[in-house]
Coordinates of C-alpha atoms in Angstrom, one line a residue:
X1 CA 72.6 128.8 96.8
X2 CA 73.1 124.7 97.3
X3 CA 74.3 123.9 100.7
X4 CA 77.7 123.5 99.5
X5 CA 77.9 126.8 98.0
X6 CA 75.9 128.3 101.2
X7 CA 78.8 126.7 103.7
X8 CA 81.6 127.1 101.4
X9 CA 80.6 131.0 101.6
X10 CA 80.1 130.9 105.2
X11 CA 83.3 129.6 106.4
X12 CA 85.0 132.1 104.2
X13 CA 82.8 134.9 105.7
X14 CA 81.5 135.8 102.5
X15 CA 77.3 136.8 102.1
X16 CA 75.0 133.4 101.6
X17 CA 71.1 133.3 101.3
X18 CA 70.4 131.5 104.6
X19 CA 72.5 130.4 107.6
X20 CA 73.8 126.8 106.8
X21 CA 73.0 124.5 110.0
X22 CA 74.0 120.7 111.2
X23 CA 73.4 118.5 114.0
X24 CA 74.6 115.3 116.0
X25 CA 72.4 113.2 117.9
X26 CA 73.2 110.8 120.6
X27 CA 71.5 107.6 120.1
X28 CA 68.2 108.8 122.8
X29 CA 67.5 111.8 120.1
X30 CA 67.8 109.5 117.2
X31 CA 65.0 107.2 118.6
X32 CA 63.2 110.4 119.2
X33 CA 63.5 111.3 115.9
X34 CA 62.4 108.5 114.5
X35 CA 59.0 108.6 116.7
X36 CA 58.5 111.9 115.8
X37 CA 59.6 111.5 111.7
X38 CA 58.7 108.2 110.7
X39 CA 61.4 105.0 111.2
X40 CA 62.8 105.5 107.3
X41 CA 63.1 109.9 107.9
X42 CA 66.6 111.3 107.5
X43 CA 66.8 114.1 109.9
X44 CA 69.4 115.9 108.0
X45 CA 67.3 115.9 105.2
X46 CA 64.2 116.6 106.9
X47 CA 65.8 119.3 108.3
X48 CA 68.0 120.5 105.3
X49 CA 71.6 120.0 106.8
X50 CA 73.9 121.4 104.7
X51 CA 77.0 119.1 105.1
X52 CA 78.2 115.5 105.0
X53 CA 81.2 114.0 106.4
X54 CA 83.5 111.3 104.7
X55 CA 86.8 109.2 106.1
X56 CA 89.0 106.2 106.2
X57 CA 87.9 102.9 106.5
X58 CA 88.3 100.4 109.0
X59 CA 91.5 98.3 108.7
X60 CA 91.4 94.9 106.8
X61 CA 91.2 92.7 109.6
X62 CA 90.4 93.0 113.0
X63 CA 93.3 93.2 115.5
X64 CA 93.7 91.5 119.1
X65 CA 94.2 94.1 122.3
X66 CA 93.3 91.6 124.3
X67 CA 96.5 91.4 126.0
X68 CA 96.5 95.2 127.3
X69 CA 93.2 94.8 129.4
X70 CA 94.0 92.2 131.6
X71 CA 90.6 90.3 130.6
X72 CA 88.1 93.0 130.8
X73 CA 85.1 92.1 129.1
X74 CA 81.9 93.8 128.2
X75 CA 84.1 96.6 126.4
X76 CA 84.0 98.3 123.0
X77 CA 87.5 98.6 121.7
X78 CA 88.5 101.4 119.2
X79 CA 89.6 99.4 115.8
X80 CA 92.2 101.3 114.7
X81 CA 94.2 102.6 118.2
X82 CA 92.9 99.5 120.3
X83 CA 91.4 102.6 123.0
X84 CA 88.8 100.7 125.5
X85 CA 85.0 102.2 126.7
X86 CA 82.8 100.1 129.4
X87 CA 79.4 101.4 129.9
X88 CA 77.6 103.9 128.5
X89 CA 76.2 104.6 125.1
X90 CA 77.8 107.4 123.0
X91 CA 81.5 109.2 123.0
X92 CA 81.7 111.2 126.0
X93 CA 79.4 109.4 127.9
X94 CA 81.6 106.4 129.0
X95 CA 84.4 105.0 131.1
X96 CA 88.0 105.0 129.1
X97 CA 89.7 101.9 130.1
X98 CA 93.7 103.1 128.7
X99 CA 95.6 100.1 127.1
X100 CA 99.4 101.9 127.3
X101 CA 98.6 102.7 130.9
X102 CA 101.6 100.1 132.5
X103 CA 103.4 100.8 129.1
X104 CA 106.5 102.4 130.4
X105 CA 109.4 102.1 128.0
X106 CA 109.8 103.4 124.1
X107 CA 110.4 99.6 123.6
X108 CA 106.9 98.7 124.8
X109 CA 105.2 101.1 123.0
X110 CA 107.1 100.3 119.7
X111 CA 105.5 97.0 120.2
X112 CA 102.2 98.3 120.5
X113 CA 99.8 97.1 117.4
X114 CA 99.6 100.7 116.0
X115 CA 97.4 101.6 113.0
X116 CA 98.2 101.0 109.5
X117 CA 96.2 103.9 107.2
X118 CA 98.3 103.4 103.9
X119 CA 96.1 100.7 103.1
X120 CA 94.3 101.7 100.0
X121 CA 91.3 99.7 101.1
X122 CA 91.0 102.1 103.5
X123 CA 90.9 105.0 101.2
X124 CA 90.7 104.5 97.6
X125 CA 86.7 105.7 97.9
X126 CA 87.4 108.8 99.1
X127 CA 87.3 110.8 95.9
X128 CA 84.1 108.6 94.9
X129 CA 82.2 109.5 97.7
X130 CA 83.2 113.5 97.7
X131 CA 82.4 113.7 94.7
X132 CA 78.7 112.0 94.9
X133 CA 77.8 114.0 98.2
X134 CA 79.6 117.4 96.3
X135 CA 76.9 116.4 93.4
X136 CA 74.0 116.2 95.5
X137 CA 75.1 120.0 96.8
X138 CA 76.2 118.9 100.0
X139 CA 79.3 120.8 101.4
X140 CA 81.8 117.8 102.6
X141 CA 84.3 117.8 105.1
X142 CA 86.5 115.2 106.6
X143 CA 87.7 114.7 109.9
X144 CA 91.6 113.9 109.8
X145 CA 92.0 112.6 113.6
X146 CA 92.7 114.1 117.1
X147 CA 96.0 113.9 118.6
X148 CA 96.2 115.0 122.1
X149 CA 92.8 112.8 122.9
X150 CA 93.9 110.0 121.2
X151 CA 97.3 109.9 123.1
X152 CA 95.7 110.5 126.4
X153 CA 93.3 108.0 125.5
X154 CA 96.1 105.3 124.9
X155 CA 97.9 106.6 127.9
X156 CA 95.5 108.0 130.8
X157 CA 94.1 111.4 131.1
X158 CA 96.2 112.1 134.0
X159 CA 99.9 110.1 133.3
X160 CA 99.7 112.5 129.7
X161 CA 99.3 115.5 131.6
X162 CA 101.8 114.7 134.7
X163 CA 104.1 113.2 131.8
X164 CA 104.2 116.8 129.5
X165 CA 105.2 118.3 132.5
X166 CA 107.9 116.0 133.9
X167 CA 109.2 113.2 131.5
X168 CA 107.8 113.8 128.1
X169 CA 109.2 111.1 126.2
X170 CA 106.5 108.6 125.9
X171 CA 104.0 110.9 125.3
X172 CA 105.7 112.7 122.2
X173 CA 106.7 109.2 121.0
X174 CA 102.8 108.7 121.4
X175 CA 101.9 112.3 120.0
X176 CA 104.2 111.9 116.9
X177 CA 103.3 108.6 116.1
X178 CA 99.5 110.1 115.9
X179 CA 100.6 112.9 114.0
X180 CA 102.6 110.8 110.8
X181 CA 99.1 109.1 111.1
X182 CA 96.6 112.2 110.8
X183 CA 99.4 113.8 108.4
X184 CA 98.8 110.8 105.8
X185 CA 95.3 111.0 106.1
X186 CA 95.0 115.2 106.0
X187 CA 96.8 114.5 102.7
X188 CA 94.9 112.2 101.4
X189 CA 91.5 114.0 102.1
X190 CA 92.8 116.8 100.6
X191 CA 93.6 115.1 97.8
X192 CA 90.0 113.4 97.4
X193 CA 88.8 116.9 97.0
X194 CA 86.7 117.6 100.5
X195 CA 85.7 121.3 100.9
X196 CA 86.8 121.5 104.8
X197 CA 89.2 119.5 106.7
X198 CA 88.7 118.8 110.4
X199 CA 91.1 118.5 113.3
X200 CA 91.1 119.1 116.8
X201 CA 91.5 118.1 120.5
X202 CA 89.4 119.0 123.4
X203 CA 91.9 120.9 125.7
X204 CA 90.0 123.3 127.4
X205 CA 87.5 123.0 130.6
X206 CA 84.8 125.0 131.8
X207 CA 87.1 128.6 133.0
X208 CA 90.4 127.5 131.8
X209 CA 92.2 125.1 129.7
X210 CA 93.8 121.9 131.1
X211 CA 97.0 123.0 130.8
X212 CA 99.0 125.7 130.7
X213 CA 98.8 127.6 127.3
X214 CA 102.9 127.3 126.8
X215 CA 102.2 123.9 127.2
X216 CA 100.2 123.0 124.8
X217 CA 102.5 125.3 122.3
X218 CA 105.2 123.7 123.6
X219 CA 104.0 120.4 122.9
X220 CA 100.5 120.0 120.8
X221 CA 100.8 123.6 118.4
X222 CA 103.8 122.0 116.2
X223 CA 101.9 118.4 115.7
X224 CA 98.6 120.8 114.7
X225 CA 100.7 123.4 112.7
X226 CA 102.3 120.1 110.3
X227 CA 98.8 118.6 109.9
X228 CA 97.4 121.9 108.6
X229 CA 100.5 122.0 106.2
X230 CA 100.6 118.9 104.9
X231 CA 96.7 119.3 103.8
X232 CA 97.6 122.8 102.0
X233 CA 100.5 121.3 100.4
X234 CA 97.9 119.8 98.4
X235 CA 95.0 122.4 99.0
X236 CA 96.7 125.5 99.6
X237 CA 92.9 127.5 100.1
X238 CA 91.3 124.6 102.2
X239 CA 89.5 125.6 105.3
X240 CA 90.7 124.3 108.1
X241 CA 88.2 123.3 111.1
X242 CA 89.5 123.2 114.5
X243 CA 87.7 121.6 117.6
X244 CA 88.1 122.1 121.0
X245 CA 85.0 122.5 123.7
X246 CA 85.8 125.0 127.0
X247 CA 87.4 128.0 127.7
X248 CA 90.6 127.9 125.2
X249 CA 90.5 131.9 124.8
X250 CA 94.6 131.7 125.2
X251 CA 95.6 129.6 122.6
X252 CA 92.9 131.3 119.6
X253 CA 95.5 133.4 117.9
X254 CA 98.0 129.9 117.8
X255 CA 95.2 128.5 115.7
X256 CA 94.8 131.6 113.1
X257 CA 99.1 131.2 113.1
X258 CA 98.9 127.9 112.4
X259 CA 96.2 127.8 109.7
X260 CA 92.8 127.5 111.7
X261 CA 89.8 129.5 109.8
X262 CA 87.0 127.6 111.2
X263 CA 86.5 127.7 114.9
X264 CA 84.2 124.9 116.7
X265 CA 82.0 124.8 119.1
X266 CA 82.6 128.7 120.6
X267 CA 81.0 126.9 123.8
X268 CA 78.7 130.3 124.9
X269 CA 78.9 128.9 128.4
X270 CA 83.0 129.1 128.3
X271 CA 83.5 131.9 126.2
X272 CA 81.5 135.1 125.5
X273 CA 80.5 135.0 122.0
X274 CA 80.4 138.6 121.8
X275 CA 84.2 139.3 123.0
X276 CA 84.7 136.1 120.1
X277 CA 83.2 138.1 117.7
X278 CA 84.8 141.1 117.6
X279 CA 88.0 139.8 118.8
X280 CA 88.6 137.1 115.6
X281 CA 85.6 137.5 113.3
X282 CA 88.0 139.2 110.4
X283 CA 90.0 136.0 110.4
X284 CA 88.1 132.6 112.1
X285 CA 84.2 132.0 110.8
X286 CA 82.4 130.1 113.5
X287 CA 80.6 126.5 113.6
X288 CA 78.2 125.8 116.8
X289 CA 78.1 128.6 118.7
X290 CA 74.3 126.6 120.7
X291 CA 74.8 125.8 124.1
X292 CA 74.2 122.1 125.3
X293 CA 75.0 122.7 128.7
X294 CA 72.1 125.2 129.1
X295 CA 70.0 126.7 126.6
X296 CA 69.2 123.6 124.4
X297 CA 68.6 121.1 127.2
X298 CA 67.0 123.2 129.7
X299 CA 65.9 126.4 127.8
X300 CA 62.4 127.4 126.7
X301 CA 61.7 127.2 122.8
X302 CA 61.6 130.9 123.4
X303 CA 65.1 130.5 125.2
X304 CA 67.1 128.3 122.3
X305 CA 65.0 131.3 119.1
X306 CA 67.1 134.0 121.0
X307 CA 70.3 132.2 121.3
X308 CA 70.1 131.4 117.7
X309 CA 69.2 135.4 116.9
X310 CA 71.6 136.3 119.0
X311 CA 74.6 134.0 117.2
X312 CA 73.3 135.2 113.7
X313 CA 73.1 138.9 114.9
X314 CA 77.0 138.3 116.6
X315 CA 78.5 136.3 113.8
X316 CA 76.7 135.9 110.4
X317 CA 77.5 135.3 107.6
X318 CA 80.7 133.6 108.9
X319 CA 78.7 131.4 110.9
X320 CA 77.4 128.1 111.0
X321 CA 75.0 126.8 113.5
X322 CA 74.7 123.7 115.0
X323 CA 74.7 122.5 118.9
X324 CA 77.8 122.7 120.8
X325 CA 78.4 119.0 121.4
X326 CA 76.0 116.1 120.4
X327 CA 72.1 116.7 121.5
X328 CA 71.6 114.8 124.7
X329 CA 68.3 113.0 125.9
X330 CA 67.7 116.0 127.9
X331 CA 66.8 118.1 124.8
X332 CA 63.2 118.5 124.0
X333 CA 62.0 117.7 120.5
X334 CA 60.3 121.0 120.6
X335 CA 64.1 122.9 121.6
X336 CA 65.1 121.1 118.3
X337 CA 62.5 122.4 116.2
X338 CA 63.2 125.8 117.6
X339 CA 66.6 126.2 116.3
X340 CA 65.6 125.2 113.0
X341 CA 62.6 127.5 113.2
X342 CA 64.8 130.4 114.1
X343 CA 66.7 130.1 111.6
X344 CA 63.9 130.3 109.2
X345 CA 63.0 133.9 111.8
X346 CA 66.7 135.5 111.7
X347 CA 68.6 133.8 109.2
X348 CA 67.1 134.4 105.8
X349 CA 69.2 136.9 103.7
X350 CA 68.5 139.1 100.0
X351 CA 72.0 138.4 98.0

């Protein structure tokens, strides 16, 4: 099988050849890598990754938020939603500085310098570049934008959350203005061909989610549920990818409703992957399934071959395998080349 064919199988729970497998590194692991492959190696192909991701471009020129930082400096500021990070080095591991956060009237956030994705600068490659990965056998997907995380990220964490549950107005101003956005986008990378389209909002923690489950399908389950259908308008059998690290047990049979077949990252240290399993595995394949929090930082080589086994045993062939969340600089080279050596061990099937 080609890696497109192998994933496309897998994430329709049908038999494939060999597990399909992908990682992301943080910048620390991509040094490493380089030291360890040569400064011109391609770990994905090195290691055979099966997929490749596409999306929009950046807008035609850049566009001034100075105004809603009150002259911080030293910042990198999202291009396209004007979000602020100070410090750090990768997504999750900075400071959010919120540009809406003293943004208190529909007025001001009508005036707010929000994205423009019709541009066909921004997308008019789309189908070109599917259609060289999909040539080389790579299985392509295409990530169509969060919504809660980008509102929150525009609004603070904590005024989105006290604002769903008192005075939601700005926030689903905020929420719906995201969605049109991730809506014209869904459609357009279905329409470019991609094999899997992406979504998804981190809304659960370690033992719970952060908010109440009738919350979120109060609020967030409609915005997800027109995404979905406006990609299947155009793609009625395209699997749909759905994010969201922690403990969101509650809310897993909203996202088979809505259109979810493609569940990501099954966080082992949030959720047991054997209650997963056999609760969903007739309707959701599975995509991470590798703990970052314990196994592949701090586990043995040993350790991170009998988590893989284990996921493959549990899940396969609906399965693939990859690292929970990005591979931090705690991860030792030799944890990497375990998981891609068990694979090799466990994963190996006669069509």
């Amino acid at each position: 099988m080609t890696p497109r064919e192998r994933v496309n199988a897998a994430v329709r729970r049908q038999p494939v050849d060999r597990v399909p497998c992908e990682m992301a590194f943080t910048p620390t692991i991509t040094r490493l890598a380089r030291e360890k492959l040569g400064p011109n190696a391609s770990p994905a192909e090195y290691f055979g990754w099966a997929t490749r991701e596409v999306g929009f471009r950046g807008p035609r020129e850049a566009v001034d938020f100075s105004e809603y930082y009150h002259g911080l400096k030293g910042m990198y500021i999202d291009h396209d939603y004007g979000t602020g990070e100070v410090a750090g080095e990768f997504h999750h591991f900075t400071k959010k500085v919120f540009p809406l956060e003293d943004v208190r009237s529909i007025a001001g956030l009508e005036e707010y310098p929000w994205p423009d994705f019709s541009d066909p600068r921004r997308h008019e490659h789309l189908e070109d570049e599917v259609k060289f990965y999909q040539e080389q056998g790579y299985h392509v997907s295409a990530f169509a934008g969060h919504i809660w995380e980008t509102a929150w990220q525009l609004l603070g964490y904590e005024r989105a959350l006290a604002d769903l549950a008192g005075d939601p107005s700005l926030v689903h101003y905020t929420l719906e203005r995201i969605t049109e956005h991730n809506c014209f986008k869904a459609r357009r990378m279905a329409e470019s061909g991609i094999d899997m389209l992406r979504v998804g909002d981190d809304v659960g923690m370690q033992d719970r989610m952060v908010m109440k489950p009738d919350i979120w399908r109060e609020h967030l389950k409609p915005l997800l549920a027109k995404v979905i259908a406006t990609a299947r308008e155009v793609s009625p059998d395209l699997p749909v990818w759905y994010h969201s690290d922690g403990a969101i047990q509650p809310i897993i049979p909203d996202l088979i409703e809505v259109g979810v077949t493609v569940l990501n990252p099954v966080q082992p240290e949030c959720m047991d992957l054997a209650e997963i399993a056999s609760a969903y595995g007739d309707k959701l394949a599975f995509w991470g399934t590798i703990g970052t929090q314990q196994v592949m930082p701090w586990g043995t080589p040993d350790d991170v071959r009998a988590a893989v086994k284990r996921s493959i045993d549990l899940m396969a062939p609906g399965l693939v395998l990859a690292p929970t969340h990005v591979v931090e600089p705690e991860v030792p080279w030799d944890n990497i080349i375990a998981f891609h050596d068990a694979i090799d061990l466990y994963g190996v099937f006669k069509l």
